[in-house]
Amino acid sequence: MKKATRQHTHNHNTQLVLKTIYDQPSISRADIARLTRLTRPTVSAIVAELMQEKLVLETGLGPSAGGKPPMLLNIDADAHRLLCVDLGSQEFRGALLNLQGEITRRAHFPTGDRRGEAALQLVYELLDELVLDGPGPVLGIGIGAPGLINPEEGLIHRAVNLGWEELPLGEQLEERYQLPVYVTNDSHLAALGEYTYGEGRAGDNLIVIRIGQGIGAGIVLGGQLYHGDGFTAGEIGHVVVSDQGERCRCGNLGCLETVAGTRALLAAARAAGVAEDWPALVEAVAAGDERARNIVAEAGCYLGVVIANLIGAFSIYHIILSGRVDQLGDVFLQAAYAEAMRRALPAMVSRTTLEYSRLGRDIVILGASALILQQELGII
Ligand SMILES: [Zn+2]
């Protein structure tokens, strides 16, 4: 996406009023004036504008404080839609959301072994199906994709699993759909999703670690998504953690992904004759199978090594795991936590928490919706 965001609300005061309305369950014009320190006439004029743009609506009379009962305002949540896509798993997952981040429609397309141009065509098919659905204009398109991405340009430098290199996805989608498009790394969006809709409100900083076949982290610092120099913050999956590790798709030996990703867990379970597929591994762990639990705990330990380093580097209390490893329950979580505690400076970890996200598989889609709201309306 281009540097200048196409905000509907270019005016600072308009943005302030909209954010104040968004942050409250419902609010009167007088209370907005009190909270924003804008004058009543200014607030009334801005509210009239926002109602015309169908971003705000009147929801009924509130309790009287002595005189005339005030008219309450709320976000007109269903008047616009946010079109969000997660390209980071084995199927492309898309959804339409309203302005409150509630999913109103979904579409899932299995990717099979599509790569390159075929994978791009599948993205078009998914967006085509969703963009025409339902009433109200689409405010923007948010895409979470795996790999190295420049979010300012919507450029995918490299997404190995999808066979994309130097793909100007944002530009191509803007041209095709004539809408603002935001493309960001999926793990980064997961962190923004958690910060906006999950446990993130507990503080201004958090780390979300996404564990699938690959492993990546998203970092929110001071309420802002941190991309890092080169936009590759959180690329922890290719940190080497095991000298005896296998060859990784990046070329190195023993990357975190090769010992703690879901593919690695499954390979270890198969080699030990514990389980042939993921559901069987989950079942074996839940049933208390000692060998299955050892395999999972060992993977958790490797993750704990990297978590200790993240704690050392960032001093962040809230660390959240996301992905289907959550089906492995406490065995994985506790192993990672214990190892991280063992390796980090004790004074730094007394308040550190490690838990699974409660946003489930929608975490990237929710993050994409938060990004559109942030960039287009300035309300996240
Ligand atoms: Zn690697």
Tab-separated table of C-alpha atoms and ligand atoms in Angstrom:
chain	number	residue	atom	x	y	z
A	1	MET	CA	0.000	0.000	0.000
A	2	LYS	CA	1.191	3.505	-0.771
A	3	LYS	CA	2.661	5.566	1.974
A	4	ALA	CA	-0.216	8.015	2.325
A	5	THR	CA	-3.171	6.089	3.637
A	6	ARG	CA	-6.465	6.763	1.996
A	7	GLN	CA	-8.218	7.658	5.160
A	8	HIS	CA	-11.831	8.653	4.968
A	9	THR	CA	-11.051	10.734	7.991
A	10	HIS	CA	-8.195	12.965	6.970
A	11	ASN	CA	-9.169	15.498	9.553
A	12	HIS	CA	-7.615	14.897	12.970
A	13	ASN	CA	-10.719	15.945	14.898
A	14	THR	CA	-12.953	13.699	12.825
A	15	GLN	CA	-10.674	10.780	13.576
A	16	LEU	CA	-10.694	11.635	17.268
A	17	VAL	CA	-14.497	11.728	17.413
A	18	LEU	CA	-14.824	8.480	15.460
A	19	LYS	CA	-12.326	6.708	17.719
A	20	THR	CA	-14.131	7.969	20.827
A	21	ILE	CA	-17.410	6.547	19.518
A	22	TYR	CA	-15.702	3.273	18.526
A	23	ASP	CA	-14.169	2.812	21.970
A	24	GLN	CA	-17.488	3.197	23.854
A	25	PRO	CA	-20.532	0.897	23.821
A	26	SER	CA	-22.634	4.008	23.079
A	27	ILE	CA	-22.112	7.670	23.792
A	28	SER	CA	-23.878	11.049	23.563
A	29	ARG	CA	-22.616	14.105	21.701
A	30	ALA	CA	-22.155	15.896	25.042
A	31	ASP	CA	-19.949	13.099	26.390
A	32	ILE	CA	-17.876	13.095	23.199
A	33	ALA	CA	-17.302	16.838	23.665
A	34	ARG	CA	-16.303	16.238	27.279
A	35	LEU	CA	-13.876	13.408	26.420
A	36	THR	CA	-12.305	15.047	23.364
A	37	ARG	CA	-12.389	18.642	24.677
A	38	LEU	CA	-13.900	19.727	21.373
A	39	THR	CA	-16.769	22.206	21.426
A	40	ARG	CA	-20.366	20.947	21.193
A	41	PRO	CA	-20.975	22.580	17.767
A	42	THR	CA	-17.742	21.046	16.395
A	43	VAL	CA	-18.756	17.607	17.658
A	44	SER	CA	-22.268	17.970	16.212
A	45	ALA	CA	-20.903	18.987	12.811
A	46	ILE	CA	-18.435	16.082	12.740
A	47	VAL	CA	-21.099	13.595	13.854
A	48	ALA	CA	-23.411	14.804	11.060
A	49	GLU	CA	-20.589	14.181	8.572
A	50	LEU	CA	-19.878	10.722	9.979
A	51	MET	CA	-23.581	9.827	9.841
A	52	GLN	CA	-23.662	10.876	6.217
A	53	GLU	CA	-20.684	8.605	5.500
A	54	LYS	CA	-22.608	5.827	7.261
A	55	LEU	CA	-19.866	5.325	9.825
A	56	VAL	CA	-21.973	6.391	12.818
A	57	LEU	CA	-25.664	6.037	13.668
A	58	GLU	CA	-28.091	7.146	16.353
A	59	THR	CA	-29.219	4.224	18.488
A	60	GLY	CA	-31.857	5.771	20.808
A	61	LEU	CA	-32.232	7.955	23.869
A	62	GLY	CA	-30.006	7.499	26.899
A	63	PRO	CA	-30.854	8.190	30.554
A	64	SER	CA	-31.600	11.822	31.368
A	65	ALA	CA	-29.232	13.709	33.639
A	66	GLY	CA	-32.020	16.081	34.638
A	67	GLY	CA	-32.997	17.691	31.364
A	68	LYS	CA	-33.766	16.309	27.940
A	69	PRO	CA	-32.502	12.710	27.544
A	70	PRO	CA	-29.485	12.605	25.211
A	71	MET	CA	-29.439	10.790	21.863
A	72	LEU	CA	-26.835	8.014	21.915
A	73	LEU	CA	-24.460	7.265	19.068
A	74	ASN	CA	-22.700	4.125	17.977
A	75	ILE	CA	-20.524	2.889	15.133
A	76	ASP	CA	-22.672	1.900	12.138
A	77	ALA	CA	-20.993	-1.499	12.240
A	78	ASP	CA	-22.836	-3.187	9.375
A	79	ALA	CA	-22.796	-0.341	6.852
A	80	HIS	CA	-19.271	-1.183	5.648
A	81	ARG	CA	-17.410	-4.432	5.237
A	82	LEU	CA	-13.789	-5.449	5.651
A	83	LEU	CA	-12.493	-8.132	3.308
A	84	CYS	CA	-9.763	-10.168	4.978
A	85	VAL	CA	-7.705	-13.114	3.842
A	86	ASP	CA	-5.240	-15.485	5.515
A	87	LEU	CA	-2.871	-17.115	3.029
A	88	GLY	CA	-0.699	-18.662	5.713
A	89	SER	CA	-2.172	-22.147	6.087
A	90	GLN	CA	-2.844	-25.116	3.824
A	91	GLU	CA	-6.076	-23.505	2.720
A	92	PHE	CA	-6.691	-19.888	1.814
A	93	ARG	CA	-9.192	-18.527	4.316
A	94	GLY	CA	-11.210	-15.432	3.597
A	95	ALA	CA	-13.916	-13.585	5.494
A	96	LEU	CA	-16.069	-10.503	5.454
A	97	LEU	CA	-16.219	-8.637	8.739
A	98	ASN	CA	-18.198	-5.672	9.941
A	99	LEU	CA	-16.613	-2.630	11.544
A	100	GLN	CA	-16.722	-4.295	14.988
A	101	GLY	CA	-14.579	-7.172	13.724
A	102	GLU	CA	-17.501	-9.614	13.626
A	103	ILE	CA	-17.271	-12.181	10.843
A	104	THR	CA	-20.397	-12.183	8.687
A	105	ARG	CA	-19.299	-14.538	5.935
A	106	ARG	CA	-16.462	-16.968	5.254
A	107	ALA	CA	-14.935	-18.792	2.304
A	108	HIS	CA	-12.206	-21.450	2.397
A	109	PHE	CA	-10.269	-22.659	-0.640
A	110	PRO	CA	-7.879	-25.603	-0.245
A	111	THR	CA	-4.608	-24.701	-1.938
A	112	GLY	CA	-3.626	-28.255	-2.824
A	113	ASP	CA	-0.182	-27.918	-4.361
A	114	ARG	CA	-0.904	-24.665	-6.185
A	115	ARG	CA	2.062	-22.361	-6.364
A	116	GLY	CA	3.115	-19.306	-8.329
A	117	GLU	CA	0.521	-18.065	-10.831
A	118	ALA	CA	-1.945	-20.835	-9.904
A	119	ALA	CA	-1.852	-19.739	-6.258
A	120	LEU	CA	-2.413	-16.125	-7.317
A	121	GLN	CA	-5.452	-17.152	-9.393
A	122	LEU	CA	-6.853	-18.850	-6.300
A	123	VAL	CA	-6.496	-15.600	-4.344
A	124	TYR	CA	-8.526	-13.869	-7.079
A	125	GLU	CA	-11.211	-16.563	-6.933
A	126	LEU	CA	-11.478	-16.224	-3.178
A	127	LEU	CA	-11.719	-12.427	-3.296
A	128	ASP	CA	-14.160	-12.507	-6.245
A	129	GLU	CA	-16.486	-14.688	-4.239
A	130	LEU	CA	-16.437	-12.435	-1.189
A	131	VAL	CA	-16.213	-8.953	-2.679
A	132	LEU	CA	-19.600	-9.111	-4.377
A	133	ASP	CA	-21.385	-10.519	-1.369
A	134	GLY	CA	-23.747	-8.589	0.852
A	135	PRO	CA	-24.787	-4.967	1.170
A	136	GLY	CA	-22.583	-1.980	1.854
A	137	PRO	CA	-19.258	-0.935	0.367
A	138	VAL	CA	-15.981	-2.709	1.176
A	139	LEU	CA	-13.714	-0.379	3.121
A	140	GLY	CA	-10.543	-2.230	2.203
A	141	ILE	CA	-8.825	-5.565	1.646
A	142	GLY	CA	-6.406	-6.954	4.231
A	143	ILE	CA	-4.109	-9.858	3.361
A	144	GLY	CA	-1.955	-11.881	5.716
A	145	ALA	CA	0.674	-13.836	3.794
A	146	PRO	CA	3.632	-15.968	4.839
A	147	GLY	CA	7.145	-14.905	4.001
A	148	LEU	CA	9.159	-11.730	3.643
A	149	ILE	CA	6.875	-8.828	2.863
A	150	ASN	CA	7.215	-5.075	2.529
A	151	PRO	CA	3.879	-3.902	3.964
A	152	GLU	CA	4.383	-0.324	2.828
A	153	GLU	CA	4.420	-1.419	-0.797
A	154	GLY	CA	2.307	-4.560	-0.482
A	155	LEU	CA	5.242	-6.377	-2.044
A	156	ILE	CA	5.928	-10.041	-1.324
A	157	HIS	CA	9.693	-10.459	-1.578
A	158	ARG	CA	9.623	-14.160	-0.965
A	159	ALA	CA	6.966	-16.660	0.077
A	160	VAL	CA	8.637	-20.040	-0.340
A	161	ASN	CA	5.598	-22.265	0.169
A	162	LEU	CA	3.536	-20.307	-2.369
A	163	GLY	CA	6.367	-19.997	-4.894
A	164	TRP	CA	6.133	-16.198	-4.980
A	165	GLU	CA	9.113	-13.922	-5.461
A	166	GLU	CA	8.993	-10.138	-5.816
A	167	LEU	CA	5.219	-10.303	-6.309
A	168	PRO	CA	3.550	-6.861	-6.123
A	169	LEU	CA	0.384	-8.396	-4.696
A	170	GLY	CA	-0.960	-5.179	-3.175
A	171	GLU	CA	-0.655	-3.275	-6.437
A	172	GLN	CA	-2.248	-6.046	-8.477
A	173	LEU	CA	-5.184	-6.374	-6.123
A	174	GLU	CA	-5.710	-2.602	-5.957
A	175	GLU	CA	-5.881	-2.487	-9.713
A	176	ARG	CA	-8.272	-5.401	-9.976
A	177	TYR	CA	-10.666	-4.428	-7.185
A	178	GLN	CA	-10.206	-0.637	-7.043
A	179	LEU	CA	-9.980	-0.786	-3.271
A	180	PRO	CA	-7.286	0.031	-0.705
A	181	VAL	CA	-5.222	-3.119	-0.123
A	182	TYR	CA	-2.932	-3.923	2.803
A	183	VAL	CA	-0.549	-6.884	2.637
A	184	THR	CA	1.410	-7.868	5.739
A	185	ASN	CA	3.201	-10.903	7.128
A	186	ASP	CA	0.675	-13.295	8.677
A	187	SER	CA	2.474	-13.618	12.022
A	188	HIS	CA	2.609	-9.835	12.325
A	189	LEU	CA	-1.130	-9.654	11.675
A	190	ALA	CA	-1.721	-12.362	14.277
A	191	ALA	CA	-0.054	-10.098	16.839
A	192	LEU	CA	-2.213	-7.159	15.789
A	193	GLY	CA	-5.310	-9.382	15.973
A	194	GLU	CA	-4.407	-10.510	19.480
A	195	TYR	CA	-3.651	-6.959	20.554
A	196	THR	CA	-6.972	-5.652	19.211
A	197	TYR	CA	-9.420	-8.447	19.944
A	198	GLY	CA	-7.673	-10.798	22.372
A	199	GLU	CA	-5.715	-10.573	25.570
A	200	GLY	CA	-3.533	-7.805	24.231
A	201	ARG	CA	-5.546	-5.095	25.908
A	202	ALA	CA	-3.827	-6.200	29.117
A	203	GLY	CA	-0.826	-4.124	28.087
A	204	ASP	CA	0.871	-2.226	25.300
A	205	ASN	CA	3.386	-4.942	24.458
A	206	LEU	CA	2.976	-8.541	23.405
A	207	ILE	CA	4.504	-11.286	21.302
A	208	VAL	CA	2.455	-13.831	19.376
A	209	ILE	CA	4.256	-16.929	18.135
A	210	ARG	CA	2.509	-18.701	15.263
A	211	ILE	CA	3.333	-22.359	15.033
A	212	GLY	CA	2.306	-24.331	11.984
A	213	GLN	CA	4.612	-26.069	9.562
A	214	GLY	CA	6.599	-22.861	9.805
A	215	ILE	CA	7.165	-20.742	12.879
A	216	GLY	CA	7.067	-16.951	13.059
A	217	ALA	CA	6.427	-14.293	15.653
A	218	GLY	CA	4.630	-10.969	15.601
A	219	ILE	CA	5.596	-8.238	18.028
A	220	VAL	CA	3.505	-5.320	19.287
A	221	LEU	CA	5.556	-2.621	21.012
A	222	GLY	CA	3.874	0.345	22.668
A	223	GLY	CA	0.588	-0.490	20.944
A	224	GLN	CA	2.186	-0.526	17.492
A	225	LEU	CA	3.033	-3.446	15.290
A	226	TYR	CA	6.814	-3.702	15.059
A	227	HIS	CA	8.055	-4.736	11.600
A	228	GLY	CA	11.763	-4.162	12.127
A	229	ASP	CA	14.458	-3.184	9.667
A	230	GLY	CA	13.694	-5.015	6.443
A	231	PHE	CA	10.229	-5.860	7.828
A	232	THR	CA	11.404	-9.251	9.059
A	233	ALA	CA	11.013	-8.900	12.826
A	234	GLY	CA	10.011	-12.162	14.448
A	235	GLU	CA	11.468	-14.532	11.847
A	236	ILE	CA	12.383	-16.981	14.587
A	237	GLY	CA	11.582	-20.147	12.641
A	238	HIS	CA	15.011	-20.145	11.050
A	239	VAL	CA	17.066	-19.637	14.173
A	240	VAL	CA	19.261	-22.716	14.517
A	241	VAL	CA	18.550	-24.466	17.827
A	242	SER	CA	19.782	-28.022	17.273
A	243	ASP	CA	23.190	-29.190	16.106
A	244	GLN	CA	21.744	-32.569	15.194
A	245	GLY	CA	18.862	-31.051	13.326
A	246	GLU	CA	17.654	-31.815	9.845
A	247	ARG	CA	18.176	-29.769	6.732
A	248	CYS	CA	15.693	-26.899	6.677
A	249	ARG	CA	14.029	-25.510	3.536
A	250	CYS	CA	16.162	-22.381	4.091
A	251	GLY	CA	19.341	-24.450	3.678
A	252	ASN	CA	20.546	-24.407	7.281
A	253	LEU	CA	20.615	-27.364	9.619
A	254	GLY	CA	18.483	-27.610	12.759
A	255	CYS	CA	16.292	-24.496	12.478
A	256	LEU	CA	13.526	-24.140	15.055
A	257	GLU	CA	10.993	-25.150	12.399
A	258	THR	CA	12.740	-28.487	11.882
A	259	VAL	CA	12.348	-29.468	15.532
A	260	ALA	CA	9.230	-27.635	16.787
A	261	GLY	CA	6.968	-27.067	13.762
A	262	THR	CA	3.923	-29.295	13.234
A	263	ARG	CA	5.565	-31.120	10.330
A	264	ALA	CA	8.557	-31.926	12.533
A	265	LEU	CA	6.339	-33.119	15.377
A	266	LEU	CA	4.439	-35.394	13.054
A	267	ALA	CA	7.615	-36.770	11.494
A	268	ALA	CA	8.963	-37.599	14.951
A	269	ALA	CA	5.677	-39.263	15.927
A	270	ARG	CA	5.683	-41.358	12.742
A	271	ALA	CA	9.311	-42.385	13.183
A	272	ALA	CA	8.575	-43.532	16.731
A	273	GLY	CA	5.460	-45.415	15.606
A	274	VAL	CA	3.308	-43.263	17.899
A	275	ALA	CA	0.902	-41.701	15.367
A	276	GLU	CA	0.429	-41.562	11.615
A	277	ASP	CA	-1.407	-38.255	11.393
A	278	TRP	CA	-1.998	-35.105	13.409
A	279	PRO	CA	-5.357	-36.101	15.017
A	280	ALA	CA	-3.816	-39.384	16.155
A	281	LEU	CA	-0.908	-37.510	17.737
A	282	VAL	CA	-3.306	-35.152	19.532
A	283	GLU	CA	-5.276	-38.141	20.759
A	284	ALA	CA	-2.161	-39.976	21.952
A	285	VAL	CA	-1.002	-36.930	23.913
A	286	ALA	CA	-4.447	-36.463	25.467
A	287	ALA	CA	-4.552	-40.160	26.384
A	288	GLY	CA	-1.264	-39.793	28.268
A	289	ASP	CA	0.890	-41.867	25.884
A	290	GLU	CA	4.370	-41.434	27.336
A	291	ARG	CA	6.257	-41.503	24.026
A	292	ALA	CA	3.884	-39.007	22.401
A	293	ARG	CA	4.182	-36.669	25.359
A	294	ASN	CA	7.977	-36.874	25.262
A	295	ILE	CA	8.048	-35.956	21.574
A	296	VAL	CA	5.790	-32.972	22.183
A	297	ALA	CA	7.686	-31.890	25.296
A	298	GLU	CA	11.005	-31.980	23.439
A	299	ALA	CA	9.595	-29.730	20.711
A	300	GLY	CA	8.271	-27.416	23.421
A	301	CYS	CA	11.753	-27.240	24.986
A	302	TYR	CA	13.286	-26.075	21.714
A	303	LEU	CA	10.632	-23.392	21.447
A	304	GLY	CA	11.439	-22.395	25.037
A	305	VAL	CA	15.061	-21.717	24.061
A	306	VAL	CA	13.934	-19.128	21.526
A	307	ILE	CA	11.320	-17.690	23.883
A	308	ALA	CA	14.066	-17.099	26.461
A	309	ASN	CA	15.931	-15.075	23.857
A	310	LEU	CA	12.825	-13.067	23.003
A	311	ILE	CA	12.316	-12.306	26.687
A	312	GLY	CA	15.942	-11.250	26.969
A	313	ALA	CA	15.715	-9.003	23.924
A	314	PHE	CA	12.340	-7.361	24.503
A	315	SER	CA	11.374	-7.771	28.177
A	316	ILE	CA	7.751	-8.409	27.231
A	317	TYR	CA	5.400	-10.050	29.778
A	318	HIS	CA	2.668	-11.373	27.476
A	319	ILE	CA	3.717	-14.152	25.136
A	320	ILE	CA	0.999	-15.987	23.275
A	321	LEU	CA	1.114	-19.126	21.154
A	322	SER	CA	-1.178	-19.544	18.171
A	323	GLY	CA	-1.788	-22.427	15.803
A	324	ARG	CA	-3.001	-25.973	16.014
A	325	VAL	CA	-0.297	-26.842	18.535
A	326	ASP	CA	-2.924	-25.572	20.991
A	327	GLN	CA	-4.532	-29.004	20.574
A	328	LEU	CA	-1.482	-30.460	22.332
A	329	GLY	CA	-2.502	-28.638	25.499
A	330	ASP	CA	-0.342	-28.193	28.559
A	331	VAL	CA	2.330	-30.719	27.577
A	332	PHE	CA	3.673	-28.424	24.857
A	333	LEU	CA	2.953	-25.164	26.680
A	334	GLN	CA	4.498	-26.212	29.998
A	335	ALA	CA	7.629	-27.605	28.362
A	336	ALA	CA	8.180	-24.352	26.470
A	337	TYR	CA	7.499	-22.264	29.565
A	338	ALA	CA	9.758	-24.299	31.858
A	339	GLU	CA	12.633	-24.188	29.392
A	340	ALA	CA	12.239	-20.439	28.840
A	341	MET	CA	12.189	-19.848	32.609
A	342	ARG	CA	15.251	-21.996	33.073
A	343	ARG	CA	17.214	-20.059	30.469
A	344	ALA	CA	16.118	-16.469	31.034
A	345	LEU	CA	17.310	-14.129	33.751
A	346	PRO	CA	15.065	-14.891	36.767
A	347	ALA	CA	14.463	-11.215	37.547
A	348	MET	CA	13.118	-10.731	34.018
A	349	VAL	CA	10.582	-13.545	34.001
A	350	SER	CA	8.767	-13.191	37.312
A	351	ARG	CA	5.725	-11.703	35.560
A	352	THR	CA	6.043	-13.430	32.196
A	353	THR	CA	3.007	-15.406	31.043
A	354	LEU	CA	2.864	-17.932	28.220
A	355	GLU	CA	-0.564	-19.008	26.988
A	356	TYR	CA	-2.499	-20.095	23.943
A	357	SER	CA	-4.483	-17.502	22.019
A	358	ARG	CA	-8.246	-17.728	22.382
A	359	LEU	CA	-8.844	-16.307	18.900
A	360	GLY	CA	-8.330	-19.713	17.272
A	361	ARG	CA	-7.914	-19.988	13.525
A	362	ASP	CA	-9.327	-16.531	12.817
A	363	ILE	CA	-6.416	-14.696	14.425
A	364	VAL	CA	-4.810	-13.531	11.139
A	365	ILE	CA	-8.154	-12.530	9.611
A	366	LEU	CA	-8.953	-10.514	12.733
A	367	GLY	CA	-5.538	-8.883	12.543
A	368	ALA	CA	-6.136	-7.961	8.902
A	369	SER	CA	-9.440	-6.331	9.849
A	370	ALA	CA	-7.705	-4.344	12.590
A	371	LEU	CA	-5.107	-3.171	10.078
A	372	ILE	CA	-7.787	-1.881	7.685
A	373	LEU	CA	-9.562	-0.078	10.547
A	374	GLN	CA	-6.258	1.411	11.653
A	375	GLN	CA	-5.184	2.582	8.222
A	376	GLU	CA	-8.513	3.663	6.774
A	377	LEU	CA	-10.264	5.083	9.826
A	378	GLY	CA	-7.536	5.527	12.427
A	379	ILE	CA	-9.638	3.854	15.120
A	380	ILE	CA	-7.412	0.994	16.293
B	1	ZN	ZN	15.533	-22.697	8.266
